[in-house]
Amino acid sequence: MEFSFTWDATSVSAAYSDRILQAGEKTTGYSSTCCCAANKIIYLRPSFLHSILPAINEVWFNPHLILKLKQNLSKSRMERGRGRWSSLSRGMLPLLALHTVTEYYRLDRKPPVTAALVAANTIIYLRPTFLHSILPTINQVWFNPHLILKYKDLKRFFLSAFYHLDDSHLVYNMLSLLWKGIQLETSMGSAEFASTVAALVAMSQGITLLLAKSLLLFFDYERPYYQEYAVGFSGVLFAMKVILNAQSDDYTYVHGLLVPTRYAAWAELILIQMFVPGVSFLGHLGGILAGLLFLHLKASYSGANPLRTIIRGLGHALNWPLRFVNCLFRRQRIGGRGTVGGRQTRDTSQMWRCQGCTFDNSGWLSVCEMCGTSRTDDVLSSLSSTDEVQDLSLDELRRRRIQRYGR
C-alpha cells in the first residue's frame, strides 16, 4: 500500500499555528503557550535536539507501517512467551494481590472457587521454577482453530483460557473475575459455580472453534480467524457477564455509554473491538453465545446437574479428613443454658432453677451463674436464700451480676 504526501514548510507551519491558536482559545493561556512553543521547537528542530527528535520521515502517519508494527509486536509477544514468564518485574501484580485480599477481608463468606481461579491464573502466568516441568509454555497452548482441529490438540482447547500475555492482560481479567465470581458464587454456591465455570470454559472454546471453522467453510475467512492465535480468560468472563445480567432490568455504563444491563456484554464486545487493538473478536463472541446457551439449557433442563453432583462429591471427599480431625479435638462445653457435647439434646432433669433470680442453671454448677446464689437441696435453705436475695436491693443484684460476668 503506497501513500503520497506533498509537504510545504510554510503551509504546515501556518496550519499548525492556526490550530494551536484555535485550541488555545478553549484552554488556559499557559497550556496554549506551551503547545505553541513545543510545536515550534519540533518544527525548527535545532541541532542540539537532532539526537532526540526523529525526522519527519520517521513519524509520517502510515497505516501500512502501523499494521506491520502491530504484527511485529504480536510476534515479539509470542517470543517473550518462551522465556519472560519467570521474570520478577511485574508492578501490577501486587495491586491485584492487594485488591483481592481487601475484597475477601470484607466478605463474611469467602468464596473458595473464585479465589482458586484467581490463584491458578496468576500462578500459571508467573510460572515458578518448580512448575516448569508440569506447566506447558504459552507457545504450546495458544488457541488456534487450525492446529486444534488438525492435531486434535485438547491441550490448546482447554488450557489456553488460563494463560495471559502480560501483566495488564492478567490483572484486567482477574479483577473482572473477582467481581463477577464473588457475586455468582455467593448466589449459586461453590459446587454449582465450579460446575458452571467448567461448562463455560468448554462451551466458549467450542463455540469459538465452531465459528472459526464456519467462517472458513462458508466465507473462506482463513487468515483472520482460522489461523488466529489467542489466549485469556475473557471468553469465560463474557459468558459470566451474560449470566449475571440476564434478569436485570436496570441500566449500566459500559465505557461511558449508558445501555440496558442485559445487553452490556454486547456493547462491551463492540466497544472493545473498536478501541482495543489485538483482541480476539471470536473469543469474546463465543463467550457471549456460551452464556446465552447455558441459560437456555439451564431453563429447559429441570433435573440435577451431574457435573455439580460430581464436584460436590469431590468436595465432601476432600473435606472429610478435616471433619474427622475436628471431631477428635472438639471440646465439650459447660454453660448455663448450654449442653455437654456438640450434638446432644438438653436434659432438663439436670437443670436447676435459682430461687433468687429464676435463672435455669446447668446441673454441673453449684452456684447460680446469674446472681451467685448457692444451690441447696434443702427446701429451708432454698427458702432462706430466696429471702436473702429478695432482701437485696436492685443495685446490689446488678452489681453481683456484673461481678459474676466480669470474672
mmCIF file of C-alpha atoms in Angstrom:
data_model
loop_
_atom_site.group_PDB
_atom_site.id
_atom_site.type_symbol
_atom_site.label_atom_id
_atom_site.label_comp_id
_atom_site.label_asym_id
_atom_site.label_seq_id
_atom_site.Cartn_x
_atom_site.Cartn_y
_atom_site.Cartn_z
ATOM 1 C CA MET A 1 0.000 0.000 0.000
ATOM 2 C CA GLU A 2 1.517 3.302 -1.143
ATOM 3 C CA PHE A 3 0.780 6.754 0.232
ATOM 4 C CA SER A 4 1.986 10.031 -1.350
ATOM 5 C CA PHE A 5 2.340 13.229 0.600
ATOM 6 C CA THR A 6 3.120 16.830 -0.504
ATOM 7 C CA TRP A 7 4.711 18.870 2.212
ATOM 8 C CA ASP A 8 5.368 22.609 2.251
ATOM 9 C CA ALA A 9 7.132 24.059 5.286
ATOM 10 C CA THR A 10 5.314 27.393 5.249
ATOM 11 C CA SER A 11 1.846 25.950 4.857
ATOM 12 C CA VAL A 12 2.428 23.304 7.519
ATOM 13 C CA SER A 13 3.790 25.867 9.968
ATOM 14 C CA ALA A 14 0.857 28.208 9.332
ATOM 15 C CA ALA A 15 -1.631 25.379 9.696
ATOM 16 C CA TYR A 16 -0.090 24.269 12.980
ATOM 17 C CA SER A 17 -0.069 27.843 14.304
ATOM 18 C CA ASP A 18 -3.734 28.392 13.396
ATOM 19 C CA ARG A 19 -4.798 25.142 15.040
ATOM 20 C CA ILE A 20 -2.777 25.859 18.154
ATOM 21 C CA LEU A 21 -4.246 29.352 18.465
ATOM 22 C CA GLN A 22 -7.772 27.990 17.994
ATOM 23 C CA ALA A 23 -7.167 25.351 20.638
ATOM 24 C CA GLY A 24 -5.601 27.955 22.916
ATOM 25 C CA GLU A 25 -8.850 29.920 22.988
ATOM 26 C CA LYS A 26 -10.509 26.936 24.694
ATOM 27 C CA THR A 27 -7.667 26.296 27.142
ATOM 28 C CA THR A 28 -5.635 28.333 29.577
ATOM 29 C CA GLY A 29 -3.001 30.726 28.304
ATOM 30 C CA TYR A 30 -0.217 28.701 29.909
ATOM 31 C CA SER A 31 -1.245 25.486 28.167
ATOM 32 C CA SER A 32 -1.602 27.129 24.742
ATOM 33 C CA THR A 33 1.774 28.836 25.111
ATOM 34 C CA CYS A 34 3.449 25.539 25.947
ATOM 35 C CA CYS A 35 1.797 23.846 22.969
ATOM 36 C CA CYS A 36 2.933 26.617 20.610
ATOM 37 C CA ALA A 37 6.485 26.527 21.953
ATOM 38 C CA ALA A 38 6.696 22.732 21.698
ATOM 39 C CA ASN A 39 5.413 22.667 18.123
ATOM 40 C CA LYS A 40 7.770 25.452 17.025
ATOM 41 C CA ILE A 41 10.764 23.705 18.603
ATOM 42 C CA ILE A 42 9.831 20.441 16.885
ATOM 43 C CA TYR A 43 9.358 22.275 13.582
ATOM 44 C CA LEU A 44 12.646 24.217 13.812
ATOM 45 C CA ARG A 45 14.459 21.085 15.120
ATOM 46 C CA PRO A 46 17.646 22.781 16.408
ATOM 47 C CA SER A 47 20.904 20.878 16.013
ATOM 48 C CA PHE A 48 21.310 20.046 19.708
ATOM 49 C CA LEU A 49 17.997 18.106 19.554
ATOM 50 C CA HIS A 50 18.853 16.050 16.473
ATOM 51 C CA SER A 51 19.730 13.033 18.619
ATOM 52 C CA ILE A 52 16.386 13.207 20.432
ATOM 53 C CA LEU A 53 13.805 14.353 17.897
ATOM 54 C CA PRO A 54 13.111 11.956 14.995
ATOM 55 C CA ALA A 55 12.994 13.304 11.453
ATOM 56 C CA ILE A 56 9.622 13.908 9.816
ATOM 57 C CA ASN A 57 10.102 10.907 7.531
ATOM 58 C CA GLU A 58 10.189 8.723 10.641
ATOM 59 C CA VAL A 59 6.863 9.958 12.018
ATOM 60 C CA TRP A 60 4.593 10.153 8.965
ATOM 61 C CA PHE A 61 1.173 8.656 9.668
ATOM 62 C CA ASN A 62 1.276 5.496 7.538
ATOM 63 C CA PRO A 63 -1.442 2.869 8.198
ATOM 64 C CA HIS A 64 0.555 0.209 6.392
ATOM 65 C CA LEU A 65 3.546 0.690 8.674
ATOM 66 C CA ILE A 66 1.307 0.787 11.752
ATOM 67 C CA LEU A 67 -0.269 -2.559 10.842
ATOM 68 C CA LYS A 68 3.160 -4.035 10.188
ATOM 69 C CA LEU A 69 4.366 -2.770 13.572
ATOM 70 C CA LYS A 70 1.321 -4.350 15.213
ATOM 71 C CA GLN A 71 2.151 -7.724 13.625
ATOM 72 C CA ASN A 72 5.746 -7.482 14.794
ATOM 73 C CA LEU A 73 4.522 -6.646 18.290
ATOM 74 C CA SER A 74 2.340 -9.758 18.312
ATOM 75 C CA LYS A 75 5.279 -11.880 17.192
ATOM 76 C CA SER A 76 7.508 -10.388 19.873
ATOM 77 C CA ARG A 77 4.875 -11.200 22.477
ATOM 78 C CA MET A 78 4.834 -14.796 21.267
ATOM 79 C CA GLU A 79 8.611 -14.925 21.505
ATOM 80 C CA ARG A 80 8.551 -13.444 25.004
ATOM 81 C CA GLY A 81 6.233 -16.267 25.982
ATOM 82 C CA ARG A 82 9.201 -18.646 25.884
ATOM 83 C CA GLY A 83 11.393 -17.021 28.487
ATOM 84 C CA ARG A 84 9.754 -13.942 30.019
ATOM 85 C CA TRP A 85 7.428 -15.792 32.320
ATOM 86 C CA SER A 86 9.940 -16.222 35.136
ATOM 87 C CA SER A 87 10.918 -12.543 35.356
ATOM 88 C CA LEU A 88 10.181 -10.703 38.578
ATOM 89 C CA SER A 89 9.406 -7.184 37.325
ATOM 90 C CA ARG A 90 5.621 -7.209 37.479
ATOM 91 C CA GLY A 91 4.454 -3.983 39.031
ATOM 92 C CA MET A 92 0.725 -4.553 38.573
ATOM 93 C CA LEU A 93 0.585 -7.937 40.325
ATOM 94 C CA PRO A 94 0.993 -6.510 43.859
ATOM 95 C CA LEU A 95 -2.002 -4.283 43.138
ATOM 96 C CA LEU A 96 -4.000 -7.351 42.124
ATOM 97 C CA ALA A 97 -2.970 -9.148 45.316
ATOM 98 C CA LEU A 98 -3.859 -6.134 47.475
ATOM 99 C CA HIS A 99 -7.264 -5.750 45.837
ATOM 100 C CA THR A 100 -8.017 -9.462 46.212
ATOM 101 C CA VAL A 101 -7.081 -9.504 49.909
ATOM 102 C CA THR A 102 -9.142 -6.360 50.535
ATOM 103 C CA GLU A 103 -12.209 -7.789 48.793
ATOM 104 C CA TYR A 104 -12.037 -11.067 50.684
ATOM 105 C CA TYR A 105 -11.361 -9.399 54.015
ATOM 106 C CA ARG A 106 -14.646 -7.506 53.927
ATOM 107 C CA LEU A 107 -16.704 -10.604 52.992
ATOM 108 C CA ASP A 108 -18.344 -12.686 55.691
ATOM 109 C CA ARG A 109 -18.241 -15.769 53.483
ATOM 110 C CA LYS A 110 -15.087 -16.208 51.431
ATOM 111 C CA PRO A 111 -15.900 -17.783 48.021
ATOM 112 C CA PRO A 112 -13.215 -20.504 47.636
ATOM 113 C CA VAL A 113 -13.705 -21.308 43.937
ATOM 114 C CA THR A 114 -13.217 -17.688 42.844
ATOM 115 C CA ALA A 115 -10.066 -17.436 44.946
ATOM 116 C CA ALA A 116 -8.771 -20.702 43.471
ATOM 117 C CA LEU A 117 -9.385 -19.477 39.909
ATOM 118 C CA VAL A 118 -7.567 -16.184 40.535
ATOM 119 C CA ALA A 119 -4.667 -18.037 42.173
ATOM 120 C CA ALA A 120 -4.462 -20.621 39.372
ATOM 121 C CA ASN A 121 -4.378 -17.997 36.608
ATOM 122 C CA THR A 122 -1.746 -15.979 38.481
ATOM 123 C CA ILE A 123 0.484 -18.991 39.190
ATOM 124 C CA ILE A 124 0.287 -20.112 35.566
ATOM 125 C CA TYR A 125 1.270 -16.619 34.462
ATOM 126 C CA LEU A 126 4.141 -16.352 36.945
ATOM 127 C CA ARG A 127 5.256 -19.886 36.042
ATOM 128 C CA PRO A 128 7.560 -20.545 39.025
ATOM 129 C CA THR A 129 10.650 -22.645 38.502
ATOM 130 C CA PHE A 130 9.407 -25.740 40.307
ATOM 131 C CA LEU A 131 6.430 -25.930 37.908
ATOM 132 C CA HIS A 132 8.439 -25.724 34.674
ATOM 133 C CA SER A 133 8.281 -29.472 34.179
ATOM 134 C CA ILE A 134 4.494 -29.530 34.659
ATOM 135 C CA LEU A 135 3.180 -26.369 33.028
ATOM 136 C CA PRO A 136 3.457 -26.082 29.234
ATOM 137 C CA THR A 137 4.720 -22.833 27.755
ATOM 138 C CA ILE A 138 2.381 -20.357 26.135
ATOM 139 C CA ASN A 139 3.550 -21.394 22.664
ATOM 140 C CA GLN A 140 2.224 -24.889 23.369
ATOM 141 C CA VAL A 141 -1.260 -23.750 24.401
ATOM 142 C CA TRP A 142 -2.190 -20.909 22.025
ATOM 143 C CA PHE A 143 -5.824 -21.315 20.973
ATOM 144 C CA ASN A 144 -5.501 -21.855 17.227
ATOM 145 C CA PRO A 145 -8.508 -23.440 15.453
ATOM 146 C CA HIS A 146 -6.359 -24.848 12.643
ATOM 147 C CA LEU A 147 -3.916 -26.607 14.987
ATOM 148 C CA ILE A 148 -6.661 -27.832 17.324
ATOM 149 C CA LEU A 149 -8.644 -29.473 14.538
ATOM 150 C CA LYS A 150 -5.642 -30.733 12.610
ATOM 151 C CA TYR A 151 -3.902 -32.407 15.569
ATOM 152 C CA LYS A 152 -6.951 -32.795 17.856
ATOM 153 C CA ASP A 153 -4.998 -30.848 20.441
ATOM 154 C CA LEU A 154 -7.162 -30.766 23.576
ATOM 155 C CA LYS A 155 -4.352 -29.093 25.497
ATOM 156 C CA ARG A 156 -4.765 -25.968 23.409
ATOM 157 C CA PHE A 157 -8.544 -26.263 23.620
ATOM 158 C CA PHE A 158 -8.775 -26.255 27.423
ATOM 159 C CA LEU A 159 -5.583 -24.656 28.780
ATOM 160 C CA SER A 160 -5.447 -21.575 26.558
ATOM 161 C CA ALA A 161 -8.160 -19.925 28.670
ATOM 162 C CA PHE A 162 -5.840 -19.889 31.709
ATOM 163 C CA TYR A 163 -2.821 -18.240 30.040
ATOM 164 C CA HIS A 164 -2.263 -14.489 29.633
ATOM 165 C CA LEU A 165 0.114 -12.349 27.610
ATOM 166 C CA ASP A 166 1.250 -9.677 30.058
ATOM 167 C CA ASP A 167 0.563 -8.025 33.385
ATOM 168 C CA SER A 168 -2.231 -5.769 32.168
ATOM 169 C CA HIS A 169 -3.960 -8.672 30.411
ATOM 170 C CA LEU A 170 -3.872 -10.803 33.573
ATOM 171 C CA VAL A 171 -4.800 -8.042 36.024
ATOM 172 C CA TYR A 172 -7.728 -6.761 33.956
ATOM 173 C CA ASN A 173 -9.173 -10.272 33.578
ATOM 174 C CA MET A 174 -8.607 -11.234 37.212
ATOM 175 C CA LEU A 175 -10.226 -8.078 38.563
ATOM 176 C CA SER A 176 -13.222 -8.795 36.358
ATOM 177 C CA LEU A 177 -13.239 -12.436 37.524
ATOM 178 C CA LEU A 178 -13.061 -11.325 41.145
ATOM 179 C CA TRP A 179 -16.109 -9.072 40.815
ATOM 180 C CA LYS A 180 -18.230 -11.484 38.781
ATOM 181 C CA GLY A 181 -17.091 -14.631 40.577
ATOM 182 C CA ILE A 182 -17.896 -13.355 44.061
ATOM 183 C CA GLN A 183 -21.444 -12.453 43.042
ATOM 184 C CA LEU A 184 -22.143 -15.671 41.138
ATOM 185 C CA GLU A 185 -20.561 -17.996 43.703
ATOM 186 C CA THR A 186 -22.357 -16.295 46.584
ATOM 187 C CA SER A 187 -25.730 -16.725 44.863
ATOM 188 C CA MET A 188 -25.135 -20.195 43.339
ATOM 189 C CA GLY A 189 -22.990 -21.930 45.910
ATOM 190 C CA SER A 190 -19.421 -23.119 45.407
ATOM 191 C CA ALA A 191 -20.227 -26.529 43.863
ATOM 192 C CA GLU A 192 -22.656 -25.138 41.295
ATOM 193 C CA PHE A 193 -20.349 -22.228 40.474
ATOM 194 C CA ALA A 194 -17.426 -24.592 39.875
ATOM 195 C CA SER A 195 -19.544 -26.727 37.548
ATOM 196 C CA THR A 196 -20.737 -23.571 35.772
ATOM 197 C CA VAL A 197 -17.171 -22.362 35.163
ATOM 198 C CA ALA A 198 -16.136 -25.784 33.831
ATOM 199 C CA ALA A 199 -19.126 -25.814 31.477
ATOM 200 C CA LEU A 200 -18.495 -22.241 30.304
ATOM 201 C CA VAL A 201 -14.837 -22.953 29.523
ATOM 202 C CA ALA A 202 -15.778 -25.909 27.325
ATOM 203 C CA MET A 203 -18.749 -24.159 25.703
ATOM 204 C CA SER A 204 -16.985 -20.851 24.963
ATOM 205 C CA GLN A 205 -13.954 -22.593 23.465
ATOM 206 C CA GLY A 206 -16.160 -24.954 21.468
ATOM 207 C CA ILE A 207 -18.350 -22.178 20.063
ATOM 208 C CA THR A 208 -15.266 -20.126 19.128
ATOM 209 C CA LEU A 209 -13.844 -23.145 17.313
ATOM 210 C CA LEU A 210 -17.155 -23.718 15.540
ATOM 211 C CA LEU A 211 -17.387 -20.068 14.462
ATOM 212 C CA ALA A 212 -13.858 -20.078 13.053
ATOM 213 C CA LYS A 213 -14.481 -23.275 11.099
ATOM 214 C CA SER A 214 -17.811 -21.958 9.789
ATOM 215 C CA LEU A 215 -16.223 -18.722 8.552
ATOM 216 C CA LEU A 216 -13.617 -20.793 6.754
ATOM 217 C CA LEU A 217 -16.155 -23.081 5.071
ATOM 218 C CA PHE A 218 -18.785 -20.526 4.096
ATOM 219 C CA PHE A 219 -16.803 -17.302 3.620
ATOM 220 C CA ASP A 220 -13.230 -18.529 3.128
ATOM 221 C CA TYR A 221 -12.097 -16.486 6.151
ATOM 222 C CA GLU A 222 -8.942 -18.457 6.825
ATOM 223 C CA ARG A 223 -6.310 -15.938 7.781
ATOM 224 C CA PRO A 224 -8.266 -13.536 10.041
ATOM 225 C CA TYR A 225 -9.864 -16.118 12.338
ATOM 226 C CA TYR A 226 -8.983 -19.722 11.473
ATOM 227 C CA GLN A 227 -5.234 -19.075 11.805
ATOM 228 C CA GLU A 228 -5.615 -16.690 14.753
ATOM 229 C CA TYR A 229 -3.667 -17.229 17.981
ATOM 230 C CA ALA A 230 -5.417 -16.290 21.224
ATOM 231 C CA VAL A 231 -5.171 -16.849 24.982
ATOM 232 C CA GLY A 232 -7.001 -15.490 28.008
ATOM 233 C CA PHE A 233 -9.963 -15.946 30.335
ATOM 234 C CA SER A 234 -12.034 -13.161 28.775
ATOM 235 C CA GLY A 235 -14.324 -15.530 26.839
ATOM 236 C CA VAL A 236 -15.474 -17.118 30.101
ATOM 237 C CA LEU A 237 -15.799 -13.651 31.661
ATOM 238 C CA PHE A 238 -18.142 -12.550 28.862
ATOM 239 C CA ALA A 239 -20.247 -15.666 29.500
ATOM 240 C CA MET A 240 -20.350 -14.852 33.229
ATOM 241 C CA LYS A 241 -21.422 -11.313 32.409
ATOM 242 C CA VAL A 242 -24.354 -12.628 30.355
ATOM 243 C CA ILE A 243 -25.452 -14.942 33.181
ATOM 244 C CA LEU A 244 -25.064 -12.253 35.820
ATOM 245 C CA ASN A 245 -27.086 -9.653 33.917
ATOM 246 C CA ALA A 246 -29.704 -11.944 32.343
ATOM 247 C CA GLN A 247 -32.562 -10.990 34.663
ATOM 248 C CA SER A 248 -31.636 -7.353 35.227
ATOM 249 C CA ASP A 249 -33.902 -4.538 34.029
ATOM 250 C CA ASP A 250 -31.522 -1.751 35.105
ATOM 251 C CA TYR A 251 -29.168 0.369 33.054
ATOM 252 C CA THR A 252 -25.405 0.431 33.353
ATOM 253 C CA TYR A 253 -22.449 2.342 31.945
ATOM 254 C CA VAL A 254 -20.127 0.497 29.568
ATOM 255 C CA HIS A 255 -17.028 2.618 28.931
ATOM 256 C CA GLY A 256 -19.115 5.783 29.356
ATOM 257 C CA LEU A 257 -22.092 4.579 27.290
ATOM 258 C CA LEU A 258 -25.440 4.025 29.068
ATOM 259 C CA VAL A 259 -27.002 0.743 27.930
ATOM 260 C CA PRO A 260 -29.520 -1.784 29.343
ATOM 261 C CA THR A 261 -27.683 -4.090 31.717
ATOM 262 C CA ARG A 262 -28.785 -7.279 29.970
ATOM 263 C CA TYR A 263 -27.140 -6.037 26.744
ATOM 264 C CA ALA A 264 -23.972 -4.763 28.429
ATOM 265 C CA ALA A 265 -21.909 -7.705 27.156
ATOM 266 C CA TRP A 266 -22.830 -6.926 23.534
ATOM 267 C CA ALA A 267 -21.960 -3.249 23.961
ATOM 268 C CA GLU A 268 -18.635 -4.121 25.560
ATOM 269 C CA LEU A 269 -17.881 -6.555 22.725
ATOM 270 C CA ILE A 270 -18.343 -3.834 20.098
ATOM 271 C CA LEU A 271 -16.526 -1.086 22.008
ATOM 272 C CA ILE A 272 -13.526 -3.253 22.872
ATOM 273 C CA GLN A 273 -13.251 -4.392 19.276
ATOM 274 C CA MET A 274 -13.323 -0.785 18.088
ATOM 275 C CA PHE A 275 -10.857 0.777 20.519
ATOM 276 C CA VAL A 276 -8.599 -2.015 21.838
ATOM 277 C CA PRO A 277 -6.206 -3.459 19.243
ATOM 278 C CA GLY A 278 -5.258 -7.108 19.149
ATOM 279 C CA VAL A 279 -8.291 -8.567 20.935
ATOM 280 C CA SER A 280 -9.993 -11.760 19.807
ATOM 281 C CA PHE A 281 -13.417 -10.932 18.434
ATOM 282 C CA LEU A 282 -14.430 -14.580 18.008
ATOM 283 C CA GLY A 283 -13.233 -15.439 21.506
ATOM 284 C CA HIS A 284 -15.402 -12.752 23.101
ATOM 285 C CA LEU A 285 -18.352 -13.521 20.829
ATOM 286 C CA GLY A 286 -18.035 -17.213 21.661
ATOM 287 C CA GLY A 287 -18.183 -16.329 25.359
ATOM 288 C CA ILE A 288 -21.403 -14.328 24.942
ATOM 289 C CA LEU A 289 -23.036 -17.129 22.938
ATOM 290 C CA ALA A 290 -21.866 -19.659 25.534
ATOM 291 C CA GLY A 291 -23.570 -17.658 28.285
ATOM 292 C CA LEU A 292 -26.825 -17.491 26.307
ATOM 293 C CA LEU A 293 -26.666 -21.221 25.547
ATOM 294 C CA PHE A 294 -26.004 -22.013 29.210
ATOM 295 C CA LEU A 295 -29.051 -20.011 30.306
ATOM 296 C CA HIS A 296 -31.212 -21.759 27.688
ATOM 297 C CA LEU A 297 -30.048 -25.232 28.732
ATOM 298 C CA LYS A 298 -30.492 -24.442 32.409
ATOM 299 C CA ALA A 299 -34.056 -23.198 31.833
ATOM 300 C CA SER A 300 -35.033 -26.219 29.731
ATOM 301 C CA TYR A 301 -33.428 -28.884 31.957
ATOM 302 C CA SER A 302 -35.067 -29.437 35.348
ATOM 303 C CA GLY A 303 -33.013 -32.411 36.570
ATOM 304 C CA ALA A 304 -29.980 -32.446 38.787
ATOM 305 C CA ASN A 305 -26.741 -31.148 37.338
ATOM 306 C CA PRO A 306 -24.448 -34.210 37.089
ATOM 307 C CA LEU A 307 -21.308 -32.095 36.976
ATOM 308 C CA ARG A 308 -22.353 -30.238 40.117
ATOM 309 C CA THR A 309 -23.046 -33.575 41.846
ATOM 310 C CA ILE A 310 -19.567 -34.817 40.950
ATOM 311 C CA ILE A 311 -17.884 -31.622 42.170
ATOM 312 C CA ARG A 312 -19.907 -31.644 45.384
ATOM 313 C CA GLY A 313 -18.925 -35.273 45.980
ATOM 314 C CA LEU A 314 -15.266 -34.422 45.440
ATOM 315 C CA GLY A 315 -15.619 -31.526 47.867
ATOM 316 C CA HIS A 316 -17.068 -33.772 50.551
ATOM 317 C CA ALA A 317 -14.341 -36.354 49.921
ATOM 318 C CA LEU A 318 -11.651 -33.709 50.370
ATOM 319 C CA ASN A 319 -13.308 -32.280 53.486
ATOM 320 C CA TRP A 320 -13.814 -35.495 55.433
ATOM 321 C CA PRO A 321 -10.253 -35.551 56.917
ATOM 322 C CA LEU A 322 -10.829 -32.036 58.262
ATOM 323 C CA ARG A 323 -14.181 -33.033 59.733
ATOM 324 C CA PHE A 324 -12.624 -36.126 61.310
ATOM 325 C CA VAL A 325 -9.857 -34.096 62.956
ATOM 326 C CA ASN A 326 -12.416 -31.550 64.119
ATOM 327 C CA CYS A 327 -14.454 -34.285 65.795
ATOM 328 C CA LEU A 328 -11.372 -35.628 67.565
ATOM 329 C CA PHE A 329 -10.378 -32.291 69.012
ATOM 330 C CA ARG A 330 -13.850 -30.982 69.736
ATOM 331 C CA ARG A 331 -14.033 -29.789 73.334
ATOM 332 C CA GLN A 332 -17.098 -30.290 75.489
ATOM 333 C CA ARG A 333 -18.653 -27.096 76.730
ATOM 334 C CA ILE A 334 -20.246 -26.470 80.125
ATOM 335 C CA GLY A 335 -22.527 -23.465 80.260
ATOM 336 C CA GLY A 336 -25.579 -22.096 81.941
ATOM 337 C CA ARG A 337 -28.036 -22.884 79.193
ATOM 338 C CA GLY A 338 -25.652 -24.927 77.041
ATOM 339 C CA THR A 339 -25.308 -28.658 76.599
ATOM 340 C CA VAL A 340 -22.459 -31.070 77.137
ATOM 341 C CA GLY A 341 -21.175 -32.043 73.712
ATOM 342 C CA GLY A 342 -21.992 -30.566 70.345
ATOM 343 C CA ARG A 343 -24.954 -32.693 69.229
ATOM 344 C CA GLN A 344 -26.543 -33.826 72.491
ATOM 345 C CA THR A 345 -30.037 -32.694 73.391
ATOM 346 C CA ARG A 346 -30.560 -30.808 76.605
ATOM 347 C CA ASP A 347 -31.644 -32.936 79.529
ATOM 348 C CA THR A 348 -33.981 -30.793 81.616
ATOM 349 C CA SER A 349 -33.724 -33.140 84.589
ATOM 350 C CA GLN A 350 -30.106 -31.981 85.037
ATOM 351 C CA MET A 351 -31.125 -28.330 85.240
ATOM 352 C CA TRP A 352 -31.903 -26.459 88.446
ATOM 353 C CA ARG A 353 -33.652 -23.131 88.793
ATOM 354 C CA CYS A 354 -32.264 -20.448 91.047
ATOM 355 C CA GLN A 355 -34.783 -19.446 93.685
ATOM 356 C CA GLY A 356 -33.489 -15.906 93.728
ATOM 357 C CA CYS A 357 -33.499 -14.864 90.064
ATOM 358 C CA THR A 358 -35.283 -17.888 88.434
ATOM 359 C CA PHE A 359 -32.324 -18.473 86.094
ATOM 360 C CA ASP A 360 -32.004 -22.047 84.758
ATOM 361 C CA ASN A 361 -28.532 -23.357 85.544
ATOM 362 C CA SER A 362 -26.698 -26.495 84.437
ATOM 363 C CA GLY A 363 -26.666 -29.439 86.813
ATOM 364 C CA TRP A 364 -22.867 -29.262 86.800
ATOM 365 C CA LEU A 365 -22.932 -25.885 88.567
ATOM 366 C CA SER A 366 -23.400 -25.357 92.297
ATOM 367 C CA VAL A 367 -23.677 -21.575 92.123
ATOM 368 C CA CYS A 368 -26.170 -19.583 90.086
ATOM 369 C CA GLU A 369 -24.486 -18.209 87.017
ATOM 370 C CA MET A 370 -26.651 -15.084 87.083
ATOM 371 C CA CYS A 371 -26.776 -13.868 90.686
ATOM 372 C CA GLY A 372 -24.223 -16.073 92.520
ATOM 373 C CA THR A 373 -26.723 -17.756 94.864
ATOM 374 C CA SER A 374 -25.563 -21.186 96.071
ATOM 375 C CA ARG A 375 -27.510 -24.281 95.063
ATOM 376 C CA THR A 376 -29.016 -26.208 98.041
ATOM 377 C CA ASP A 377 -31.195 -29.288 98.015
ATOM 378 C CA ASP A 378 -32.742 -28.402 101.337
ATOM 379 C CA VAL A 379 -36.053 -26.541 100.992
ATOM 380 C CA LEU A 380 -35.451 -24.478 104.101
ATOM 381 C CA SER A 381 -32.020 -23.406 102.834
ATOM 382 C CA SER A 382 -33.548 -22.536 99.500
ATOM 383 C CA LEU A 383 -36.205 -20.503 101.161
ATOM 384 C CA SER A 384 -33.661 -18.708 103.284
ATOM 385 C CA SER A 385 -31.506 -17.965 100.240
ATOM 386 C CA THR A 386 -34.624 -16.731 98.468
ATOM 387 C CA ASP A 387 -35.413 -14.384 101.317
ATOM 388 C CA GLU A 388 -31.792 -13.255 101.341
ATOM 389 C CA VAL A 389 -31.879 -12.408 97.617
ATOM 390 C CA GLN A 390 -35.251 -10.761 97.896
ATOM 391 C CA ASP A 391 -33.851 -8.505 100.612
ATOM 392 C CA LEU A 392 -31.127 -7.322 98.248
ATOM 393 C CA SER A 393 -31.633 -4.045 96.512
ATOM 394 C CA LEU A 394 -31.859 -3.848 92.730
ATOM 395 C CA ASP A 395 -28.487 -2.087 92.527
ATOM 396 C CA GLU A 396 -26.844 -4.764 94.655
ATOM 397 C CA LEU A 397 -28.296 -7.508 92.449
ATOM 398 C CA ARG A 398 -26.978 -5.730 89.330
ATOM 399 C CA ARG A 399 -23.575 -5.337 90.962
ATOM 400 C CA ARG A 400 -23.422 -9.059 91.710
ATOM 401 C CA ARG A 401 -24.366 -9.927 88.153
ATOM 402 C CA ILE A 402 -21.700 -7.602 86.735
ATOM 403 C CA GLN A 403 -19.157 -9.027 89.144
ATOM 404 C CA ARG A 404 -20.168 -12.538 88.135
ATOM 405 C CA TYR A 405 -19.776 -11.954 84.396
ATOM 406 C CA GLY A 406 -16.664 -9.868 84.856
ATOM 407 C CA ARG A 407 -14.668 -12.788 86.152
#
